Every structure is written in C-alpha cells, then in structure tokens.
Amino acid sequence: MITDRIDAVTKIPPEFMKAVCPAPKSVKIEISPRCNYRCGFCALRNREVQPKWDMSFDLFKRVTREMREAGVEEIGVFYLGESFMNPRLLVDCIRHVKQELGFPYVFLTSNASMSFPEAVEECMKAGLDSLKWSCNAADEEQFEKIMGVSKKLFFRAIDNMQAAWDIRNKGGYKTGLYASSIRYDGEQGQRMEQFLAANVKPYVDQHYWLPLYSMGAFATTREEELGYRPTAGNQGRWDALREPLPCWSAFTEGHVTAEGRLSACCFDATANWTMGDLNQMSFMEAWNSEAFVNLRAAHLRKDVTGTVCQACVAYS
C-alpha cells in the first residue's frame, strides 16, 4: 500500500543517520514548476514570480540516470508544481525512467483538475506505478476560497479522478490510485469525510490523511491551543508522524527543481534550501555537498540555529 512506502521514506533508518548519506531511496523531480491552483496553504504562494518554463528533458534524462546508478529506487515525477500542466513531457519522463532506466517505482501526485483521461491513460501505458490525488476541499464554495480558482475546476477534478478509476480498471493497468487530504478539525473534518465517502474513496485503492501544516484558513482549536508544534515541518502522514528533528526530508528523499537545483526541503518554492546545482555537478556530488553535509550535521545535533532550517514553522 502507498502508506507503507511513505512510512519507509519518512522514517530515517540507522544507515542514513549521518551527515554524509548514501543515495536516497526516493527522489521527487519537478517536471513542471507551474500550477493552475493558488492554494492558500501551498509553498508555491511564496513565489513572487511564477515560473513559465518546465524542466529540460535532457537534464531530466541525465540526472535520473545518475540517480539510478547511485541506487535510487523511486522517482516522483513531480515536486511542487502540477505535472499535468505539461502532459507530453510528463509521459516522456515516465516512459524514460520506467522503460529505459528500469526504476522499480514511479509515482505522481496531482490536483486532478488537469489530469484529463487521455493524458492519464498515456501515463498508465508508460508504466506509472502510483497516481495520488490531493483532495482538500469539501464543496465548490470552499474550493474556490482555498484553491483561489474557479469552482468549475472542483467538478472537473472529481470527474477526472473517477474517469481514471474506470480507465485503470478497463485497461488492466497496474497503476495504483490513491488520495490524500489535510486532516482538519471539527466541522470541516466531518464535511471532508462526507465528501470523500461520496466522491473519492470509491474511486481509489487507499486514502490517507496529512497533518494541518499550520494552513491558516482552517487552523482551529488545535493550532490555537498548541501553536505550530504538533505539525512542525513535514512530519509525514497523520497516522505515522515523525519528529521534526532530524527532518527526514534532508536524509531520505531528494527534491529537484525544474531548474535543476537539489533542495534539502520538500517545501522549497523559493530556492532557499538549495544544496547544489545539478547543471554544474552530479547528483551524488550535490547530495553530499559541503552545504548539505553541514546542514545534516546540524539536524543530527537537533540544533538548526543559524541554518536555513531555523525559519521553519517547527522553530519560529
């Protein structure tokens, strides 16, 4: 199940509890940094200027080959943007890492609004192992407020998710279909449960919850009483929360932007956590660059004062 894979990445094993790390098991690569949503809780809102260019396919091919040779097993063909903004590139990337490089597991997260049936089926044909939907609004009014776009996309996303289920089953494709949602408190949580039961859960193999990373609009009693501490940084999924320090994101999963920068953070929309430029160095050179080694050492000491991680929600 998808939760087993997530938990395997967010739990730092003993052999990774060091400043100089082996190649990560998993890497997310930003096929497209663009997104058609403007979610109030997303790191992309921190970008003053939204990018207009997607990742170079030549760069993608080179760095994924280096990753495979280094021992990376899982490739996420997304990072912060919506990869279905460029479906042709997305399909080419999936086909390359599955059919040319033989990665055991290729996964993707999408908001579903741009995942039209034709593109989804091409991804499945190319060998996509996992497609997960991000579902965080219970109705069209809330969707328009939270996602910052027209409510018509709310219904389009539902249609696309349900169409993907039919395509997968009729075509006999191996792609697992999943969904995740932010675990809001109180009435909002109940509304989400009802929405998911009617529109999402019947069309996925598994659904799971994510913590509320201090996402303003629905930060209710829990956040008001306890502040940011319960959901510091990225602690993984709701039922298997990890300690904020050391942060697994810097040890067990790589994050590559469309420009080719290796980031230490899964929320890095502004290149503040850049540890190396893959246009100038190999993946493993960046993965164990001096900047990355020093940052991991601070995490292992559980004292990130003076580092780029000091400003994380976990410590501010």
PDB file of C-alpha atoms in Angstrom:
ATOM      1  CA  MET A   1       0.000   0.000   0.000  1.00  0.00           C
ATOM      2  CA  ILE A   2       1.067   3.580  -0.557  1.00  0.00           C
ATOM      3  CA  THR A   3       1.226   4.316   3.179  1.00  0.00           C
ATOM      4  CA  ASP A   4       3.862   1.616   3.651  1.00  0.00           C
ATOM      5  CA  ARG A   5       6.055   3.302   1.059  1.00  0.00           C
ATOM      6  CA  ILE A   6       5.518   6.738   2.585  1.00  0.00           C
ATOM      7  CA  ASP A   7       6.400   5.497   6.046  1.00  0.00           C
ATOM      8  CA  ALA A   8       9.534   3.787   4.731  1.00  0.00           C
ATOM      9  CA  VAL A   9      10.766   7.135   3.383  1.00  0.00           C
ATOM     10  CA  THR A  10       9.784   9.338   6.343  1.00  0.00           C
ATOM     11  CA  LYS A  11      11.429   7.037   8.904  1.00  0.00           C
ATOM     12  CA  ILE A  12      15.171   7.633   8.804  1.00  0.00           C
ATOM     13  CA  PRO A  13      16.983   4.268   9.046  1.00  0.00           C
ATOM     14  CA  PRO A  14      20.238   3.977  11.047  1.00  0.00           C
ATOM     15  CA  GLU A  15      22.436   3.914   7.941  1.00  0.00           C
ATOM     16  CA  PHE A  16      21.090   7.351   6.975  1.00  0.00           C
ATOM     17  CA  MET A  17      21.618   8.930  10.393  1.00  0.00           C
ATOM     18  CA  LYS A  18      24.840  10.563   9.299  1.00  0.00           C
ATOM     19  CA  ALA A  19      25.916  13.801   7.691  1.00  0.00           C
ATOM     20  CA  VAL A  20      27.294  12.046   4.621  1.00  0.00           C
ATOM     21  CA  CYS A  21      24.432   9.882   3.364  1.00  0.00           C
ATOM     22  CA  PRO A  22      24.018   7.060   0.880  1.00  0.00           C
ATOM     23  CA  ALA A  23      21.848   7.826  -2.140  1.00  0.00           C
ATOM     24  CA  PRO A  24      18.241   8.386  -1.075  1.00  0.00           C
ATOM     25  CA  LYS A  25      15.681   5.693  -1.780  1.00  0.00           C
ATOM     26  CA  SER A  26      13.331   8.258  -3.313  1.00  0.00           C
ATOM     27  CA  VAL A  27      13.662  11.485  -5.332  1.00  0.00           C
ATOM     28  CA  LYS A  28      10.956  13.921  -6.431  1.00  0.00           C
ATOM     29  CA  ILE A  29      11.669  15.863  -9.620  1.00  0.00           C
ATOM     30  CA  GLU A  30       9.759  18.958 -10.662  1.00  0.00           C
ATOM     31  CA  ILE A  31       8.665  18.197 -14.225  1.00  0.00           C
ATOM     32  CA  SER A  32       6.741  21.472 -14.261  1.00  0.00           C
ATOM     33  CA  PRO A  33       7.034  24.229 -11.639  1.00  0.00           C
ATOM     34  CA  ARG A  34       3.749  25.695 -12.847  1.00  0.00           C
ATOM     35  CA  CYS A  35       0.355  25.128 -11.233  1.00  0.00           C
ATOM     36  CA  ASN A  36      -3.171  26.194 -12.173  1.00  0.00           C
ATOM     37  CA  TYR A  37      -4.199  26.384  -8.489  1.00  0.00           C
ATOM     38  CA  ARG A  38      -3.328  29.128  -5.996  1.00  0.00           C
ATOM     39  CA  CYS A  39      -3.902  27.209  -2.777  1.00  0.00           C
ATOM     40  CA  GLY A  40      -3.645  29.341   0.334  1.00  0.00           C
ATOM     41  CA  PHE A  41      -1.623  26.673   2.153  1.00  0.00           C
ATOM     42  CA  CYS A  42       0.845  25.837  -0.629  1.00  0.00           C
ATOM     43  CA  ALA A  43       4.515  26.811  -0.666  1.00  0.00           C
ATOM     44  CA  LEU A  44       4.099  27.980  -4.261  1.00  0.00           C
ATOM     45  CA  ARG A  45       2.334  31.060  -2.914  1.00  0.00           C
ATOM     46  CA  ASN A  46       5.745  32.216  -1.670  1.00  0.00           C
ATOM     47  CA  ARG A  47       6.996  32.735  -5.224  1.00  0.00           C
ATOM     48  CA  GLU A  48       6.835  36.397  -6.191  1.00  0.00           C
ATOM     49  CA  VAL A  49       7.032  35.484  -9.867  1.00  0.00           C
ATOM     50  CA  GLN A  50       5.548  32.239 -11.134  1.00  0.00           C
ATOM     51  CA  PRO A  51       7.893  30.290 -13.454  1.00  0.00           C
ATOM     52  CA  LYS A  52       6.984  29.889 -17.100  1.00  0.00           C
ATOM     53  CA  TRP A  53       9.374  27.136 -18.196  1.00  0.00           C
ATOM     54  CA  ASP A  54       9.333  23.425 -17.488  1.00  0.00           C
ATOM     55  CA  MET A  55      12.249  21.090 -16.918  1.00  0.00           C
ATOM     56  CA  SER A  56      14.591  20.270 -19.780  1.00  0.00           C
ATOM     57  CA  PHE A  57      14.061  16.668 -20.848  1.00  0.00           C
ATOM     58  CA  ASP A  58      17.795  16.335 -21.492  1.00  0.00           C
ATOM     59  CA  LEU A  59      18.519  17.425 -17.917  1.00  0.00           C
ATOM     60  CA  PHE A  60      15.879  15.020 -16.622  1.00  0.00           C
ATOM     61  CA  LYS A  61      17.414  12.111 -18.524  1.00  0.00           C
ATOM     62  CA  ARG A  62      20.925  12.868 -17.310  1.00  0.00           C
ATOM     63  CA  VAL A  63      20.126  13.289 -13.622  1.00  0.00           C
ATOM     64  CA  THR A  64      17.789  10.282 -13.459  1.00  0.00           C
ATOM     65  CA  ARG A  65      20.483   8.093 -14.995  1.00  0.00           C
ATOM     66  CA  GLU A  66      22.889   9.303 -12.312  1.00  0.00           C
ATOM     67  CA  MET A  67      20.269   8.595  -9.661  1.00  0.00           C
ATOM     68  CA  ARG A  68      19.663   5.064 -10.908  1.00  0.00           C
ATOM     69  CA  GLU A  69      23.395   4.334 -10.998  1.00  0.00           C
ATOM     70  CA  ALA A  70      23.708   5.676  -7.437  1.00  0.00           C
ATOM     71  CA  GLY A  71      20.962   3.349  -6.171  1.00  0.00           C
ATOM     72  CA  VAL A  72      17.806   5.490  -6.129  1.00  0.00           C
ATOM     73  CA  GLU A  73      14.762   3.212  -6.430  1.00  0.00           C
ATOM     74  CA  GLU A  74      11.769   5.534  -6.544  1.00  0.00           C
ATOM     75  CA  ILE A  75      11.172   8.580  -8.748  1.00  0.00           C
ATOM     76  CA  GLY A  76       8.373  11.066  -8.162  1.00  0.00           C
ATOM     77  CA  VAL A  77       7.646  12.880 -11.423  1.00  0.00           C
ATOM     78  CA  PHE A  78       6.547  15.974  -9.505  1.00  0.00           C
ATOM     79  CA  TYR A  79       7.747  18.214  -6.699  1.00  0.00           C
ATOM     80  CA  LEU A  80       5.803  21.426  -6.034  1.00  0.00           C
ATOM     81  CA  GLY A  81       4.160  22.180  -9.383  1.00  0.00           C
ATOM     82  CA  GLU A  82       1.361  20.366 -11.225  1.00  0.00           C
ATOM     83  CA  SER A  83       2.970  17.965 -13.695  1.00  0.00           C
ATOM     84  CA  PHE A  84      -0.156  17.636 -15.851  1.00  0.00           C
ATOM     85  CA  MET A  85       0.493  21.229 -16.935  1.00  0.00           C
ATOM     86  CA  ASN A  86       2.838  19.576 -19.473  1.00  0.00           C
ATOM     87  CA  PRO A  87       1.354  16.120 -20.130  1.00  0.00           C
ATOM     88  CA  ARG A  88       3.596  15.303 -23.087  1.00  0.00           C
ATOM     89  CA  LEU A  89       6.757  15.918 -21.058  1.00  0.00           C
ATOM     90  CA  LEU A  90       5.254  14.025 -18.136  1.00  0.00           C
ATOM     91  CA  VAL A  91       4.572  10.939 -20.231  1.00  0.00           C
ATOM     92  CA  ASP A  92       8.039  11.087 -21.803  1.00  0.00           C
ATOM     93  CA  CYS A  93       9.623  11.284 -18.350  1.00  0.00           C
ATOM     94  CA  ILE A  94       7.623   8.338 -17.022  1.00  0.00           C
ATOM     95  CA  ARG A  95       8.478   6.249 -20.068  1.00  0.00           C
ATOM     96  CA  HIS A  96      12.170   7.093 -19.744  1.00  0.00           C
ATOM     97  CA  VAL A  97      12.551   6.180 -16.078  1.00  0.00           C
ATOM     98  CA  LYS A  98      10.436   3.029 -16.358  1.00  0.00           C
ATOM     99  CA  GLN A  99      11.342   1.633 -19.747  1.00  0.00           C
ATOM    100  CA  GLU A 100      14.841   2.998 -20.336  1.00  0.00           C
ATOM    101  CA  LEU A 101      16.263   3.109 -16.808  1.00  0.00           C
ATOM    102  CA  GLY A 102      14.165   0.458 -15.095  1.00  0.00           C
ATOM    103  CA  PHE A 103      13.239   2.294 -11.907  1.00  0.00           C
ATOM    104  CA  PRO A 104      11.173  -0.081  -9.759  1.00  0.00           C
ATOM    105  CA  TYR A 105       8.648   2.563  -8.686  1.00  0.00           C
ATOM    106  CA  VAL A 106       7.478   5.797 -10.330  1.00  0.00           C
ATOM    107  CA  PHE A 107       4.856   7.930  -8.608  1.00  0.00           C
ATOM    108  CA  LEU A 108       2.925  11.143  -9.110  1.00  0.00           C
ATOM    109  CA  THR A 109       0.720  13.488  -7.073  1.00  0.00           C
ATOM    110  CA  SER A 110      -1.792  15.728  -8.848  1.00  0.00           C
ATOM    111  CA  ASN A 111      -4.649  18.085  -8.039  1.00  0.00           C
ATOM    112  CA  ALA A 112      -6.658  16.195 -10.723  1.00  0.00           C
ATOM    113  CA  SER A 113      -8.051  19.260 -12.491  1.00  0.00           C
ATOM    114  CA  MET A 114      -5.661  18.918 -15.448  1.00  0.00           C
ATOM    115  CA  SER A 115      -5.432  15.127 -15.458  1.00  0.00           C
ATOM    116  CA  PHE A 116      -7.678  14.552 -18.428  1.00  0.00           C
ATOM    117  CA  PRO A 117      -8.483  10.914 -19.256  1.00  0.00           C
ATOM    118  CA  GLU A 118      -6.331  10.803 -22.393  1.00  0.00           C
ATOM    119  CA  ALA A 119      -3.243  12.015 -20.522  1.00  0.00           C
ATOM    120  CA  VAL A 120      -3.876   9.716 -17.565  1.00  0.00           C
ATOM    121  CA  GLU A 121      -4.110   6.665 -19.800  1.00  0.00           C
ATOM    122  CA  GLU A 122      -0.857   7.581 -21.543  1.00  0.00           C
ATOM    123  CA  CYS A 123       0.826   7.820 -18.126  1.00  0.00           C
ATOM    124  CA  MET A 124      -0.524   4.398 -17.230  1.00  0.00           C
ATOM    125  CA  LYS A 125       0.655   2.940 -20.538  1.00  0.00           C
ATOM    126  CA  ALA A 126       4.116   4.408 -19.939  1.00  0.00           C
ATOM    127  CA  GLY A 127       4.350   2.469 -16.668  1.00  0.00           C
ATOM    128  CA  LEU A 128       3.280   4.851 -13.881  1.00  0.00           C
ATOM    129  CA  ASP A 129       3.102   2.833 -10.666  1.00  0.00           C
ATOM    130  CA  SER A 130       1.200   5.276  -8.455  1.00  0.00           C
ATOM    131  CA  LEU A 131      -1.103   8.244  -9.065  1.00  0.00           C
ATOM    132  CA  LYS A 132      -2.275  10.110  -5.975  1.00  0.00           C
ATOM    133  CA  TRP A 133      -4.881  12.845  -5.863  1.00  0.00           C
ATOM    134  CA  SER A 134      -4.659  15.784  -3.470  1.00  0.00           C
ATOM    135  CA  CYS A 135      -8.207  16.497  -2.185  1.00  0.00           C
ATOM    136  CA  ASN A 136      -8.568  19.347   0.300  1.00  0.00           C
ATOM    137  CA  ALA A 137     -11.970  20.996  -0.149  1.00  0.00           C
ATOM    138  CA  ALA A 138     -15.395  19.627   0.736  1.00  0.00           C
ATOM    139  CA  ASP A 139     -17.520  21.691  -1.671  1.00  0.00           C
ATOM    140  CA  GLU A 140     -17.242  24.159  -4.521  1.00  0.00           C
ATOM    141  CA  GLU A 141     -17.506  27.312  -2.393  1.00  0.00           C
ATOM    142  CA  GLN A 142     -14.725  26.178  -0.096  1.00  0.00           C
ATOM    143  CA  PHE A 143     -12.696  25.063  -3.094  1.00  0.00           C
ATOM    144  CA  GLU A 144     -12.933  28.495  -4.694  1.00  0.00           C
ATOM    145  CA  LYS A 145     -11.843  30.159  -1.457  1.00  0.00           C
ATOM    146  CA  ILE A 146      -8.985  27.809  -0.567  1.00  0.00           C
ATOM    147  CA  MET A 147      -7.631  26.973  -4.022  1.00  0.00           C
ATOM    148  CA  GLY A 148      -8.098  30.505  -5.324  1.00  0.00           C
ATOM    149  CA  VAL A 149      -9.546  29.441  -8.678  1.00  0.00           C
ATOM    150  CA  SER A 150     -12.926  28.923 -10.314  1.00  0.00           C
ATOM    151  CA  LYS A 151     -15.244  26.405  -8.690  1.00  0.00           C
ATOM    152  CA  LYS A 152     -15.706  24.700 -12.067  1.00  0.00           C
ATOM    153  CA  LEU A 153     -12.306  23.084 -11.507  1.00  0.00           C
ATOM    154  CA  PHE A 154     -13.716  21.423  -8.395  1.00  0.00           C
ATOM    155  CA  PHE A 155     -16.151  19.415 -10.518  1.00  0.00           C
ATOM    156  CA  ARG A 156     -13.582  18.819 -13.240  1.00  0.00           C
ATOM    157  CA  ALA A 157     -11.207  17.291 -10.696  1.00  0.00           C
ATOM    158  CA  ILE A 158     -13.916  14.946  -9.430  1.00  0.00           C
ATOM    159  CA  ASP A 159     -14.749  13.857 -12.982  1.00  0.00           C
ATOM    160  CA  ASN A 160     -11.085  13.235 -13.774  1.00  0.00           C
ATOM    161  CA  MET A 161     -10.496  11.169 -10.622  1.00  0.00           C
ATOM    162  CA  GLN A 162     -13.475   8.992 -11.348  1.00  0.00           C
ATOM    163  CA  ALA A 163     -12.526   8.631 -15.017  1.00  0.00           C
ATOM    164  CA  ALA A 164      -9.033   7.487 -14.006  1.00  0.00           C
ATOM    165  CA  TRP A 165     -10.574   4.676 -11.957  1.00  0.00           C
ATOM    166  CA  ASP A 166     -12.535   3.446 -14.972  1.00  0.00           C
ATOM    167  CA  ILE A 167      -9.539   3.757 -17.284  1.00  0.00           C
ATOM    168  CA  ARG A 168      -7.281   1.807 -14.933  1.00  0.00           C
ATOM    169  CA  ASN A 169      -9.785  -0.988 -14.430  1.00  0.00           C
ATOM    170  CA  LYS A 170     -10.922  -1.300 -18.049  1.00  0.00           C
ATOM    171  CA  GLY A 171      -7.368  -1.185 -19.379  1.00  0.00           C
ATOM    172  CA  GLY A 172      -5.953  -3.550 -16.792  1.00  0.00           C
ATOM    173  CA  TYR A 173      -3.144  -1.132 -15.965  1.00  0.00           C
ATOM    174  CA  LYS A 174      -1.040  -1.696 -12.860  1.00  0.00           C
ATOM    175  CA  THR A 175      -1.174   1.943 -11.679  1.00  0.00           C
ATOM    176  CA  GLY A 176      -2.282   2.266  -8.072  1.00  0.00           C
ATOM    177  CA  LEU A 177      -4.784   5.061  -7.454  1.00  0.00           C
ATOM    178  CA  TYR A 178      -4.706   6.913  -4.136  1.00  0.00           C
ATOM    179  CA  ALA A 179      -5.826  10.122  -2.466  1.00  0.00           C
ATOM    180  CA  SER A 180      -4.710  12.231   0.492  1.00  0.00           C
ATOM    181  CA  SER A 181      -6.395  15.040   2.403  1.00  0.00           C
ATOM    182  CA  ILE A 182      -5.467  17.504   5.107  1.00  0.00           C
ATOM    183  CA  ARG A 183      -6.867  16.407   8.452  1.00  0.00           C
ATOM    184  CA  TYR A 184      -8.873  19.443   9.516  1.00  0.00           C
ATOM    185  CA  ASP A 185     -10.568  19.658  12.894  1.00  0.00           C
ATOM    186  CA  GLY A 186     -14.216  19.880  13.899  1.00  0.00           C
ATOM    187  CA  GLU A 187     -16.980  20.561  11.383  1.00  0.00           C
ATOM    188  CA  GLN A 188     -14.560  20.837   8.476  1.00  0.00           C
ATOM    189  CA  GLY A 189     -13.269  17.358   9.197  1.00  0.00           C
ATOM    190  CA  GLN A 190     -16.794  15.965   9.159  1.00  0.00           C
ATOM    191  CA  ARG A 191     -17.587  17.696   5.880  1.00  0.00           C
ATOM    192  CA  MET A 192     -14.432  16.281   4.328  1.00  0.00           C
ATOM    193  CA  GLU A 193     -15.358  12.783   5.471  1.00  0.00           C
ATOM    194  CA  GLN A 194     -18.740  13.070   3.773  1.00  0.00           C
ATOM    195  CA  PHE A 195     -17.271  14.458   0.568  1.00  0.00           C
ATOM    196  CA  LEU A 196     -14.586  11.791   0.370  1.00  0.00           C
ATOM    197  CA  ALA A 197     -17.025   8.952   1.064  1.00  0.00           C
ATOM    198  CA  ALA A 198     -19.257  10.047  -1.797  1.00  0.00           C
ATOM    199  CA  ASN A 199     -16.790  11.272  -4.404  1.00  0.00           C
ATOM    200  CA  VAL A 200     -13.270   9.968  -3.818  1.00  0.00           C
ATOM    201  CA  LYS A 201     -12.888   6.815  -1.727  1.00  0.00           C
ATOM    202  CA  PRO A 202     -14.954   4.607  -4.078  1.00  0.00           C
ATOM    203  CA  TYR A 203     -12.514   5.528  -6.857  1.00  0.00           C
ATOM    204  CA  VAL A 204      -9.140   4.950  -5.174  1.00  0.00           C
ATOM    205  CA  ASP A 205      -7.320   1.978  -3.697  1.00  0.00           C
ATOM    206  CA  GLN A 206      -6.455   3.843  -0.495  1.00  0.00           C
ATOM    207  CA  HIS A 207      -6.972   7.242   1.118  1.00  0.00           C
ATOM    208  CA  TYR A 208      -4.857   8.718   3.911  1.00  0.00           C
ATOM    209  CA  TRP A 209      -4.682  11.907   5.977  1.00  0.00           C
ATOM    210  CA  LEU A 210      -1.968  14.518   6.247  1.00  0.00           C
ATOM    211  CA  PRO A 211      -1.488  16.889   9.195  1.00  0.00           C
ATOM    212  CA  LEU A 212      -2.512  20.519   9.038  1.00  0.00           C
ATOM    213  CA  TYR A 213       0.810  22.256   8.498  1.00  0.00           C
ATOM    214  CA  SER A 214      -0.449  25.484  10.060  1.00  0.00           C
ATOM    215  CA  MET A 215      -2.528  26.111   6.959  1.00  0.00           C
ATOM    216  CA  GLY A 216      -4.262  29.303   8.066  1.00  0.00           C
ATOM    217  CA  ALA A 217      -7.858  29.130   6.936  1.00  0.00           C
ATOM    218  CA  PHE A 218      -8.718  26.021   8.944  1.00  0.00           C
ATOM    219  CA  ALA A 219      -6.205  26.246  11.773  1.00  0.00           C
ATOM    220  CA  THR A 220      -8.782  25.856  14.506  1.00  0.00           C
ATOM    221  CA  THR A 221      -8.704  24.792  18.141  1.00  0.00           C
ATOM    222  CA  ARG A 222      -5.652  22.548  17.884  1.00  0.00           C
ATOM    223  CA  GLU A 223      -3.462  25.270  16.404  1.00  0.00           C
ATOM    224  CA  GLU A 224      -4.853  27.991  18.643  1.00  0.00           C
ATOM    225  CA  GLU A 225      -4.135  25.958  21.769  1.00  0.00           C
ATOM    226  CA  LEU A 226      -0.867  24.314  20.817  1.00  0.00           C
ATOM    227  CA  GLY A 227       0.642  26.571  18.145  1.00  0.00           C
ATOM    228  CA  TYR A 228       2.775  25.117  15.368  1.00  0.00           C
ATOM    229  CA  ARG A 229       4.490  22.424  17.371  1.00  0.00           C
ATOM    230  CA  PRO A 230       2.140  19.478  16.667  1.00  0.00           C
ATOM    231  CA  THR A 231       2.650  19.788  12.913  1.00  0.00           C
ATOM    232  CA  ALA A 232       6.174  21.162  12.723  1.00  0.00           C
ATOM    233  CA  GLY A 233       7.803  20.986   9.336  1.00  0.00           C
ATOM    234  CA  ASN A 234       6.774  17.947   7.330  1.00  0.00           C
ATOM    235  CA  GLN A 235       6.153  15.153   9.805  1.00  0.00           C
ATOM    236  CA  GLY A 236       4.792  12.706   7.254  1.00  0.00           C
ATOM    237  CA  ARG A 237       1.253  11.391   7.318  1.00  0.00           C
ATOM    238  CA  TRP A 238      -1.240  11.794  10.152  1.00  0.00           C
ATOM    239  CA  ASP A 239      -1.080   8.218  11.470  1.00  0.00           C
ATOM    240  CA  ALA A 240       2.725   7.999  11.456  1.00  0.00           C
ATOM    241  CA  LEU A 241       4.027  11.412  12.489  1.00  0.00           C
ATOM    242  CA  ARG A 242       7.795  11.850  12.707  1.00  0.00           C
ATOM    243  CA  GLU A 243       9.840  14.104  14.943  1.00  0.00           C
ATOM    244  CA  PRO A 244      10.745  17.421  13.272  1.00  0.00           C
ATOM    245  CA  LEU A 245      14.447  16.969  14.032  1.00  0.00           C
ATOM    246  CA  PRO A 246      16.243  15.480  12.324  1.00  0.00           C
ATOM    247  CA  CYS A 247      13.927  16.151   9.373  1.00  0.00           C
ATOM    248  CA  TRP A 248      13.628  13.117   7.116  1.00  0.00           C
ATOM    249  CA  SER A 249      13.416  15.373   4.053  1.00  0.00           C
ATOM    250  CA  ALA A 250      17.132  16.120   4.288  1.00  0.00           C
ATOM    251  CA  PHE A 251      18.157  12.483   4.685  1.00  0.00           C
ATOM    252  CA  THR A 252      15.951  10.014   2.824  1.00  0.00           C
ATOM    253  CA  GLU A 253      14.383  11.852  -0.123  1.00  0.00           C
ATOM    254  CA  GLY A 254      15.845  14.129  -2.782  1.00  0.00           C
ATOM    255  CA  HIS A 255      13.986  17.130  -4.206  1.00  0.00           C
ATOM    256  CA  VAL A 256      14.973  18.572  -7.577  1.00  0.00           C
ATOM    257  CA  THR A 257      13.508  21.774  -9.021  1.00  0.00           C
ATOM    258  CA  ALA A 258      12.731  22.313 -12.688  1.00  0.00           C
ATOM    259  CA  GLU A 259      15.855  24.493 -12.919  1.00  0.00           C
ATOM    260  CA  GLY A 260      17.988  21.581 -11.740  1.00  0.00           C
ATOM    261  CA  ARG A 261      18.623  22.630  -8.149  1.00  0.00           C
ATOM    262  CA  LEU A 262      18.794  19.986  -5.431  1.00  0.00           C
ATOM    263  CA  SER A 263      16.877  21.163  -2.370  1.00  0.00           C
ATOM    264  CA  ALA A 264      17.048  19.935   1.201  1.00  0.00           C
ATOM    265  CA  CYS A 265      13.385  20.794   1.790  1.00  0.00           C
ATOM    266  CA  CYS A 266      10.127  19.346   0.479  1.00  0.00           C
ATOM    267  CA  PHE A 267       8.503  22.815   0.717  1.00  0.00           C
ATOM    268  CA  ASP A 268      11.219  24.831  -1.048  1.00  0.00           C
ATOM    269  CA  ALA A 269       9.460  27.083  -3.552  1.00  0.00           C
ATOM    270  CA  THR A 270      12.000  29.896  -3.287  1.00  0.00           C
ATOM    271  CA  ALA A 271      15.347  28.058  -3.601  1.00  0.00           C
ATOM    272  CA  ASN A 272      16.300  28.888  -0.006  1.00  0.00           C
ATOM    273  CA  TRP A 273      17.384  25.297   0.662  1.00  0.00           C
ATOM    274  CA  THR A 274      19.486  24.745  -2.470  1.00  0.00           C
ATOM    275  CA  MET A 275      22.315  22.315  -1.732  1.00  0.00           C
ATOM    276  CA  GLY A 276      23.719  22.028  -5.242  1.00  0.00           C
ATOM    277  CA  ASP A 277      23.137  22.870  -8.890  1.00  0.00           C
ATOM    278  CA  LEU A 278      22.757  19.724 -10.989  1.00  0.00           C
ATOM    279  CA  ASN A 279      23.624  21.708 -14.077  1.00  0.00           C
ATOM    280  CA  GLN A 280      27.127  22.037 -12.629  1.00  0.00           C
ATOM    281  CA  MET A 281      27.611  18.834 -10.624  1.00  0.00           C
ATOM    282  CA  SER A 282      26.435  15.245 -10.459  1.00  0.00           C
ATOM    283  CA  PHE A 283      23.525  14.170  -8.288  1.00  0.00           C
ATOM    284  CA  MET A 284      25.700  12.485  -5.655  1.00  0.00           C
ATOM    285  CA  GLU A 285      28.103  15.439  -5.561  1.00  0.00           C
ATOM    286  CA  ALA A 286      25.153  17.671  -4.712  1.00  0.00           C
ATOM    287  CA  TRP A 287      23.591  15.116  -2.344  1.00  0.00           C
ATOM    288  CA  ASN A 288      26.754  15.137  -0.238  1.00  0.00           C
ATOM    289  CA  SER A 289      27.887  18.682  -0.945  1.00  0.00           C
ATOM    290  CA  GLU A 290      29.549  20.636   1.845  1.00  0.00           C
ATOM    291  CA  ALA A 291      26.366  22.656   2.357  1.00  0.00           C
ATOM    292  CA  PHE A 292      24.213  19.537   2.648  1.00  0.00           C
ATOM    293  CA  VAL A 293      26.652  17.731   4.953  1.00  0.00           C
ATOM    294  CA  ASN A 294      26.802  20.730   7.284  1.00  0.00           C
ATOM    295  CA  LEU A 295      23.008  21.042   7.335  1.00  0.00           C
ATOM    296  CA  ARG A 296      22.518  17.356   8.128  1.00  0.00           C
ATOM    297  CA  ALA A 297      25.082  17.626  10.934  1.00  0.00           C
ATOM    298  CA  ALA A 298      23.013  20.430  12.472  1.00  0.00           C
ATOM    299  CA  HIS A 299      19.878  18.299  12.208  1.00  0.00           C
ATOM    300  CA  LEU A 300      21.600  15.385  13.888  1.00  0.00           C
ATOM    301  CA  ARG A 301      22.605  17.715  16.750  1.00  0.00           C
ATOM    302  CA  LYS A 302      18.958  18.821  16.850  1.00  0.00           C
ATOM    303  CA  ASP A 303      20.103  22.404  16.744  1.00  0.00           C
ATOM    304  CA  VAL A 304      19.465  24.185  13.451  1.00  0.00           C
ATOM    305  CA  THR A 305      20.147  27.663  14.812  1.00  0.00           C
ATOM    306  CA  GLY A 306      21.886  29.727  12.156  1.00  0.00           C
ATOM    307  CA  THR A 307      20.944  27.368   9.297  1.00  0.00           C
ATOM    308  CA  VAL A 308      18.339  27.781   6.555  1.00  0.00           C
ATOM    309  CA  CYS A 309      16.078  25.488   8.584  1.00  0.00           C
ATOM    310  CA  GLN A 310      15.897  27.877  11.534  1.00  0.00           C
ATOM    311  CA  ALA A 311      12.993  29.730   9.923  1.00  0.00           C
ATOM    312  CA  CYS A 312      10.919  26.560   9.513  1.00  0.00           C
ATOM    313  CA  VAL A 313       7.466  26.560  11.086  1.00  0.00           C
ATOM    314  CA  ALA A 314       8.870  23.992  13.504  1.00  0.00           C
ATOM    315  CA  TYR A 315      11.099  26.547  15.198  1.00  0.00           C
ATOM    316  CA  SER A 316       9.646  30.005  14.580  1.00  0.00           C
TER     317      SER A 316
END
